[in-house]
XYZ file of N, CA and C in Angstrom:
576
model
N 108.236 153.844 72.492
C 107.805 152.974 71.442
C 106.298 153.079 71.222
N 105.560 153.351 72.310
C 104.115 153.455 72.148
C 103.727 154.694 71.344
N 104.628 155.662 71.240
C 104.344 156.871 70.476
C 104.982 156.837 69.083
N 105.454 155.668 68.701
C 106.095 155.517 67.400
C 105.086 155.731 66.277
N 105.577 156.227 65.136
C 104.726 156.439 63.981
C 104.503 155.138 63.207
N 105.351 154.149 63.484
C 105.197 152.841 62.856
C 104.008 152.145 63.515
N 103.032 151.757 62.734
C 101.791 151.207 63.285
C 102.016 149.866 63.990
N 102.880 149.009 63.466
C 103.154 147.703 64.078
C 103.778 147.894 65.462
N 104.754 148.798 65.551
C 105.422 149.041 66.829
C 104.463 149.640 67.839
N 103.676 150.596 67.443
C 102.737 151.224 68.374
C 101.627 150.261 68.792
N 101.285 149.281 67.951
C 100.282 148.272 68.301
C 100.862 147.280 69.303
N 102.136 146.919 69.125
C 102.779 145.952 70.027
C 103.025 146.530 71.418
N 103.210 147.843 71.490
C 103.495 148.496 72.761
C 102.447 149.574 73.022
N 101.251 149.181 73.543
C 100.186 150.176 73.756
C 100.535 151.118 74.914
N 99.884 152.250 74.929
C 100.089 153.284 75.941
C 99.729 152.762 77.334
N 98.730 151.872 77.410
C 98.296 151.351 78.723
C 99.408 150.595 79.437
N 100.282 149.934 78.685
C 101.395 149.229 79.319
C 102.412 150.202 79.887
N 102.570 151.329 79.284
C 103.501 152.330 79.770
C 102.989 152.927 81.079
N 101.675 153.124 81.146
C 101.076 153.710 82.346
C 101.012 152.717 83.497
N 100.999 151.437 83.195
C 100.884 150.396 84.222
C 102.226 150.231 84.936
N 102.262 150.510 86.231
C 103.492 150.414 87.026
C 103.709 149.017 87.599
N 102.745 148.151 87.394
C 102.812 146.798 87.942
C 103.859 145.974 87.203
N 104.613 145.195 87.959
C 105.619 144.341 87.346
C 104.938 143.234 86.551
N 105.534 142.815 85.470
C 104.930 141.715 84.707
C 104.979 140.419 85.502
N 104.032 139.551 85.216
C 103.936 138.273 85.917
C 105.099 137.385 85.492
N 105.809 136.868 86.485
C 106.946 135.998 86.182
C 106.466 134.580 85.925
N 107.344 133.773 85.380
C 107.010 132.377 85.102
C 106.718 131.630 86.396
N 107.497 131.932 87.427
C 107.285 131.270 88.721
C 105.922 131.632 89.300
N 105.524 132.893 89.161
C 104.216 133.323 89.675
C 103.094 132.665 88.877
N 103.254 132.587 87.558
C 102.245 131.912 86.737
C 102.114 130.451 87.142
N 103.252 129.798 87.379
C 103.241 128.393 87.783
C 102.556 128.231 89.134
N 102.879 129.105 90.075
C 102.285 129.037 91.409
C 100.775 129.256 91.346
N 100.348 130.233 90.558
C 98.917 130.500 90.410
C 98.206 129.308 89.781
N 98.813 128.756 88.743
C 98.229 127.594 88.068
C 98.142 126.403 89.010
N 99.176 126.190 89.801
C 99.182 125.087 90.764
C 98.120 125.281 91.838
N 97.963 126.507 92.317
C 96.919 126.783 93.318
C 95.523 126.539 92.752
N 95.291 126.925 91.500
C 93.991 126.669 90.870
C 93.745 125.173 90.730
N 94.779 124.440 90.337
C 94.657 122.988 90.213
C 94.346 122.352 91.559
N 95.026 122.787 92.617
C 94.788 122.234 93.949
C 93.367 122.547 94.418
N 92.868 123.738 94.105
C 91.492 124.091 94.467
C 90.505 123.161 93.784
N 90.728 122.887 92.509
C 89.844 121.984 91.763
C 89.924 120.574 92.333
N 91.126 120.110 92.626
C 91.300 118.749 93.144
C 90.671 118.580 94.520
N 90.738 119.607 95.351
C 90.162 119.509 96.695
C 88.642 119.458 96.669
N 88.031 119.972 95.606
C 86.571 119.928 95.486
C 86.080 118.549 95.085
N 86.934 117.773 94.447
C 86.541 116.471 93.914
C 86.844 115.359 94.903
N 86.208 114.231 94.680
C 86.513 113.033 95.451
C 87.258 112.087 94.512
N 88.562 111.975 94.713
C 89.361 111.241 93.724
C 89.156 109.736 93.782
N 89.286 109.125 92.637
C 89.366 107.674 92.566
C 90.559 107.367 91.673
N 91.351 106.432 92.086
C 92.612 106.181 91.416
C 92.585 104.870 90.651
N 93.286 104.861 89.557
C 93.531 103.631 88.826
C 94.922 103.191 89.245
N 95.014 102.048 89.847
C 96.311 101.560 90.326
C 96.975 100.751 89.224
N 98.146 101.128 88.870
C 98.906 100.422 87.846
C 100.016 99.616 88.514
N 100.142 98.390 88.099
C 101.183 97.520 88.629
C 102.173 97.240 87.514
N 103.423 97.478 87.814
C 104.490 97.259 86.844
C 104.878 95.782 86.895
N 104.694 95.028 85.805
C 104.916 93.578 85.857
C 106.389 93.175 85.924
N 107.286 93.992 85.351
C 108.722 93.657 85.393
C 109.531 94.926 85.201
N 110.802 94.850 85.495
C 111.680 96.010 85.357
C 112.264 96.143 83.954
N 112.109 95.133 83.120
C 112.739 95.123 81.808
C 111.837 95.614 80.675
N 110.616 95.984 80.970
C 109.637 96.451 79.973
C 109.419 95.409 78.875
N 109.337 94.160 79.283
C 109.123 93.065 78.325
C 107.684 92.568 78.460
N 106.974 92.387 77.349
C 105.587 91.905 77.423
C 105.534 90.440 77.827
N 104.506 90.096 78.602
C 104.274 88.699 78.980
C 105.215 88.167 80.045
N 106.061 88.993 80.641
C 106.994 88.557 81.678
C 106.551 89.182 82.996
N 106.314 88.331 83.997
C 105.850 88.807 85.291
C 106.850 88.415 86.371
N 107.224 89.396 87.164
C 108.123 89.162 88.290
C 107.254 89.098 89.548
N 106.996 87.881 90.081
C 106.072 87.752 91.212
C 106.511 88.535 92.450
N 107.795 88.624 92.701
C 108.284 89.349 93.873
C 107.975 90.843 93.734
N 108.213 91.394 92.563
C 107.938 92.805 92.306
C 106.443 93.094 92.402
N 105.623 92.228 91.834
C 104.167 92.412 91.872
C 103.650 92.320 93.303
N 104.114 91.337 94.066
C 103.689 91.161 95.458
C 104.041 92.402 96.282
N 105.234 92.930 96.054
C 105.679 94.132 96.760
C 104.755 95.319 96.452
N 104.413 95.504 95.181
C 103.541 96.615 94.789
C 102.133 96.459 95.350
N 101.597 95.256 95.293
C 100.253 94.989 95.816
C 100.211 95.268 97.312
N 101.251 94.884 98.010
C 101.302 95.091 99.461
C 101.329 96.583 99.803
N 102.183 97.348 99.139
C 102.353 98.746 99.507
C 101.331 99.686 98.886
N 100.567 99.235 97.908
C 99.463 100.047 97.389
C 98.189 99.831 98.201
N 98.195 98.855 99.102
C 97.018 98.596 99.923
C 95.910 97.888 99.164
N 96.256 97.182 98.112
C 95.233 96.536 97.291
C 94.593 95.342 97.987
N 95.333 94.660 98.832
C 94.763 93.491 99.520
C 93.619 93.913 100.447
N 93.798 95.036 101.144
C 92.732 95.518 102.031
C 91.500 95.909 101.217
N 91.740 96.565 100.060
C 90.613 96.919 99.199
C 89.885 95.678 98.701
N 90.633 94.650 98.343
C 90.009 93.411 97.877
C 89.186 92.751 98.980
N 89.721 92.751 100.190
C 88.977 92.140 101.309
C 87.652 92.863 101.525
N 87.685 94.195 101.469
C 86.460 94.979 101.660
C 85.476 94.702 100.527
N 85.959 94.680 99.301
C 85.082 94.432 98.157
C 84.504 93.021 98.182
N 85.333 92.036 98.555
C 84.829 90.658 98.615
C 83.771 90.499 99.693
N 83.939 91.241 100.782
C 82.941 91.177 101.846
C 81.626 91.802 101.392
N 81.668 92.580 100.321
C 80.445 93.116 99.727
C 79.938 94.383 100.364
N 80.808 95.210 100.905
C 80.363 96.445 101.523
C 80.180 97.503 100.435
N 78.922 97.940 100.262
C 78.578 98.848 99.168
C 78.920 100.300 99.491
N 79.032 100.640 100.758
C 79.204 102.032 101.161
C 80.263 102.109 102.242
N 81.165 103.045 102.113
C 82.138 103.267 103.174
C 82.403 104.754 103.284
N 82.391 105.267 104.504
C 82.598 106.686 104.768
C 83.404 106.847 106.047
N 84.215 107.903 106.100
C 84.896 108.218 107.372
C 83.860 108.522 108.450
N 84.224 108.213 109.684
C 83.279 108.403 110.792
C 82.780 109.844 110.878
N 83.686 110.811 110.700
C 83.296 112.220 110.837
C 82.226 112.603 109.815
N 82.406 112.185 108.571
C 81.441 112.529 107.520
C 80.089 111.875 107.787
N 80.102 110.606 108.182
C 78.856 109.893 108.460
C 78.134 110.526 109.646
N 78.890 110.826 110.689
C 78.297 111.415 111.892
C 77.731 112.800 111.607
N 78.462 113.616 110.862
C 77.965 114.964 110.550
C 76.688 114.924 109.738
N 76.565 113.953 108.844
C 75.367 113.895 108.007
C 74.162 113.353 108.760
N 74.359 112.286 109.515
C 73.217 111.568 110.094
C 73.063 111.740 111.596
N 73.782 112.673 112.228
C 73.728 112.794 113.684
C 72.345 113.182 114.202
N 71.510 113.758 113.347
C 70.172 114.152 113.787
C 69.242 112.953 113.981
N 69.668 111.770 113.586
C 68.808 110.587 113.699
C 68.854 109.949 115.081
N 69.712 110.440 115.950
C 69.802 109.887 117.303
C 69.771 111.029 118.314
N 69.026 110.825 119.389
C 68.983 111.847 120.442
C 70.326 111.963 121.157
N 71.097 110.878 121.135
C 72.395 110.894 121.817
C 73.446 111.707 121.071
N 73.287 111.861 119.773
C 74.292 112.577 118.986
C 73.815 113.950 118.517
N 72.551 114.274 118.728
C 72.011 115.543 118.249
C 71.839 116.509 119.394
N 72.105 117.770 119.281
C 72.621 118.521 118.153
C 74.158 118.513 118.079
N 74.809 118.294 119.210
C 76.275 118.266 119.203
C 76.751 116.994 119.876
N 77.729 116.381 119.279
C 78.331 115.190 119.878
C 79.804 115.481 120.109
N 80.240 115.375 121.357
C 81.600 115.763 121.706
C 82.544 114.585 121.922
N 82.033 113.382 121.786
C 82.889 112.216 121.971
C 83.661 111.877 120.712
N 84.225 110.681 120.712
C 84.951 110.213 119.534
C 83.947 109.934 118.415
N 84.306 110.267 117.186
C 83.383 110.028 116.068
C 82.971 108.558 115.936
N 83.890 107.638 116.229
C 83.565 106.216 116.121
C 82.461 105.842 117.110
N 82.547 106.389 118.331
C 81.518 106.109 119.334
C 80.176 106.715 118.919
N 80.227 107.916 118.326
C 79.003 108.547 117.836
C 78.337 107.745 116.736
N 79.152 107.193 115.826
C 78.604 106.370 114.745
C 78.004 105.091 115.323
N 78.642 104.557 116.342
C 78.105 103.356 116.986
C 76.741 103.646 117.617
N 76.610 104.816 118.259
C 75.311 105.211 118.817
C 74.261 105.381 117.714
N 74.679 105.940 116.593
C 73.753 106.089 115.461
C 73.284 104.735 114.952
N 74.208 103.792 114.847
C 73.851 102.454 114.359
C 72.865 101.775 115.312
N 73.054 101.992 116.600
C 72.117 101.427 117.576
C 70.755 102.109 117.465
N 70.752 103.431 117.283
C 69.487 104.162 117.157
C 68.743 103.768 115.891
N 69.483 103.490 114.818
C 68.864 103.080 113.554
C 68.528 101.588 113.544
N 68.909 100.891 114.596
C 68.651 99.460 114.770
C 69.220 98.625 113.625
N 70.468 98.939 113.259
C 71.171 98.127 112.262
C 71.449 96.754 112.851
N 71.289 95.728 112.031
C 71.732 94.398 112.447
C 73.239 94.324 112.287
N 73.870 93.434 113.031
C 75.333 93.368 113.016
C 75.886 92.956 111.661
N 75.130 92.194 110.884
C 75.631 91.771 109.569
C 75.469 92.861 108.505
N 74.793 93.977 108.842
C 74.575 95.045 107.869
C 75.724 96.048 107.811
N 76.567 96.093 108.836
C 77.628 97.092 108.866
C 78.839 96.568 109.647
N 79.949 97.234 109.443
C 81.167 96.972 110.212
C 81.825 98.308 110.505
N 82.456 98.394 111.644
C 83.197 99.589 112.006
C 84.681 99.292 111.856
N 85.349 100.045 110.994
C 86.783 99.890 110.802
C 87.542 100.829 111.718
N 88.813 101.036 111.416
C 89.620 101.950 112.229
C 89.211 103.399 112.021
N 88.899 103.763 110.784
C 88.565 105.158 110.491
C 87.254 105.312 109.736
N 86.643 104.199 109.291
C 85.445 104.289 108.447
C 84.373 103.316 108.904
N 83.134 103.655 108.512
C 82.029 102.716 108.672
C 81.794 102.085 107.304
N 81.541 100.774 107.311
C 81.273 100.026 106.088
C 79.854 99.495 106.184
N 79.021 99.850 105.207
C 77.634 99.365 105.182
C 77.522 98.388 104.023
N 77.041 97.184 104.338
C 77.034 96.108 103.353
C 75.929 96.259 102.322
N 74.703 96.520 102.761
C 73.565 96.483 101.849
C 73.102 97.889 101.470
N 72.873 98.128 100.192
C 72.362 99.439 99.777
C 71.018 99.773 100.421
N 70.189 98.751 100.676
C 68.877 99.035 101.283
C 69.031 99.647 102.676
N 70.097 99.271 103.389
C 70.358 99.849 104.709
C 70.692 101.329 104.563
N 71.523 101.636 103.594
C 71.885 103.029 103.356
C 70.680 103.834 102.888
N 69.853 103.250 102.022
C 68.665 103.945 101.534
C 67.681 104.213 102.682
N 67.538 103.239 103.579
C 66.654 103.434 104.734
C 67.182 104.565 105.620
N 68.499 104.610 105.790
C 69.110 105.677 106.589
C 68.877 107.029 105.929
N 69.061 107.085 104.628
C 68.864 108.345 103.901
C 67.396 108.776 103.935
N 66.468 107.827 103.819
C 65.040 108.155 103.906
C 64.684 108.706 105.286
N 65.235 108.073 106.335
C 65.000 108.558 107.702
C 65.558 109.974 107.859
N 66.709 110.221 107.257
C 67.319 111.553 107.310
C 66.436 112.587 106.616
N 65.893 112.230 105.446
C 65.032 113.165 104.717
C 63.765 113.482 105.512
N 63.199 112.475 106.188
C 62.016 112.712 107.018
C 62.358 113.581 108.226
N 63.510 113.343 108.799
C 63.923 114.073 110.002
C 64.188 115.542 109.690
N 64.614 115.840 108.450
C 64.892 117.232 108.089
C 63.660 118.113 108.267
N 62.481 117.571 107.959
C 61.258 118.351 108.119
C 60.999 118.643 109.598
N 61.222 117.650 110.445
C 61.047 117.858 111.887
C 62.030 118.904 112.405
N 63.259 118.846 111.909
C 64.275 119.809 112.340
C 63.904 121.220 111.894
N 63.419 121.355 110.677
C 63.008 122.668 110.181
C 61.865 123.224 111.030
N 60.913 122.370 111.385
C 59.792 122.790 112.235
C 60.299 123.224 113.602
N 61.228 122.477 114.164
C 61.801 122.801 115.473
C 62.544 124.137 115.431
N 63.307 124.362 114.373
C 64.041 125.624 114.241
C 63.062 126.795 114.099
N 62.014 126.587 113.300
C 61.008 127.640 113.136
C 60.327 127.944 114.464
N 59.983 126.909 115.208
C 59.309 127.115 116.490
C 60.209 127.860 117.469
N 61.474 127.494 117.499
C 62.420 128.172 118.388
C 62.553 129.637 118.005
N 62.676 129.904 116.712
C 62.799 131.290 116.256
C 61.553 132.093 116.597
N 60.384 131.512 116.309
C 59.137 132.236 116.589
C 58.962 132.491 118.082
N 59.342 131.502 118.888
C 59.264 131.682 120.333
C 60.179 132.802 120.800
N 61.389 132.845 120.253
C 62.332 133.901 120.617
C 61.825 135.268 120.163
N 61.257 135.334 118.961
C 60.726 136.604 118.454
C 59.561 137.078 119.332
N 58.682 136.151 119.733
C 57.555 136.519 120.605
C 58.052 136.973 121.974
N 59.092 136.325 122.479
C 59.645 136.700 123.778
C 60.218 138.126 123.706
N 60.929 138.432 122.612
C 61.470 139.784 122.455
C 60.337 140.809 122.391
N 59.258 140.462 121.678
C 58.100 141.349 121.564
C 57.453 141.560 122.940
N 57.344 140.479 123.715
C 56.774 140.545 125.058
C 57.631 141.436 125.953
N 58.979 141.245 125.880
C 59.880 142.049 126.719
C 59.782 143.533 126.349
N 59.611 143.829 125.074
C 59.482 145.215 124.630
C 58.186 145.821 125.159
N 57.094 145.025 125.095
C 55.815 145.508 125.620
C 55.896 145.683 127.129
N 56.567 144.773 127.803
C 56.715 144.856 129.259
C 57.510 146.111 129.637
N 58.556 146.395 128.856
C 59.366 147.594 129.124
C 58.523 148.856 128.919
N 57.665 148.851 127.837
C 56.804 150.009 127.558
C 55.818 150.223 128.688
N 55.247 149.150 129.215
C 54.311 149.277 130.333
C 55.012 149.817 131.565
N 56.225 149.367 131.803
C 56.999 149.826 132.950
C 57.319 151.306 132.815
N 57.635 151.751 131.595
C 57.950 153.158 131.373
C 56.728 154.054 131.549
N 55.539 153.550 131.164
C 54.312 154.330 131.304
C 53.909 154.424 132.769
N 54.048 153.337 133.486
C 53.604 153.278 134.872
C 54.561 153.978 135.739
């Protein structure tokens, strides 16, 4: 068909398709590829959900079934979210994320902390001298009540980064000088 004299037919079936031995992409493969791309995009984002509560099973406006609503509120975890919001905690992060970001602010957690993340976060809070009313430790997350506490922590982190960079530079330069010294020492030994 690609060698047809009819221009429409030869345009629809180019020679390159005849030479291509690759099987055409199936619908299932296209779906799988599309789903993988979607999952990659979703994993990069930090999702926030809008929780919808169905007021009744009959799709009637202005009719509320309290038993159905109570059941949905309970199993969506909305009561726990309300308690946290009412308590006024402006920031909440999993222990691992908080510890990985701010572990350089405490000598007990820097450079590596091998204990439980919750214990590491507790050590960080003590090192940062947080007052007890400024934060709470949950089962899996730290909750910080006041934005000023978080800003102070972030400012301390930004200042500490310069010290860490200086320390890394000093270590590297010391290692480079040691290698240079060992090379010179070897040269002297070879000459002597």
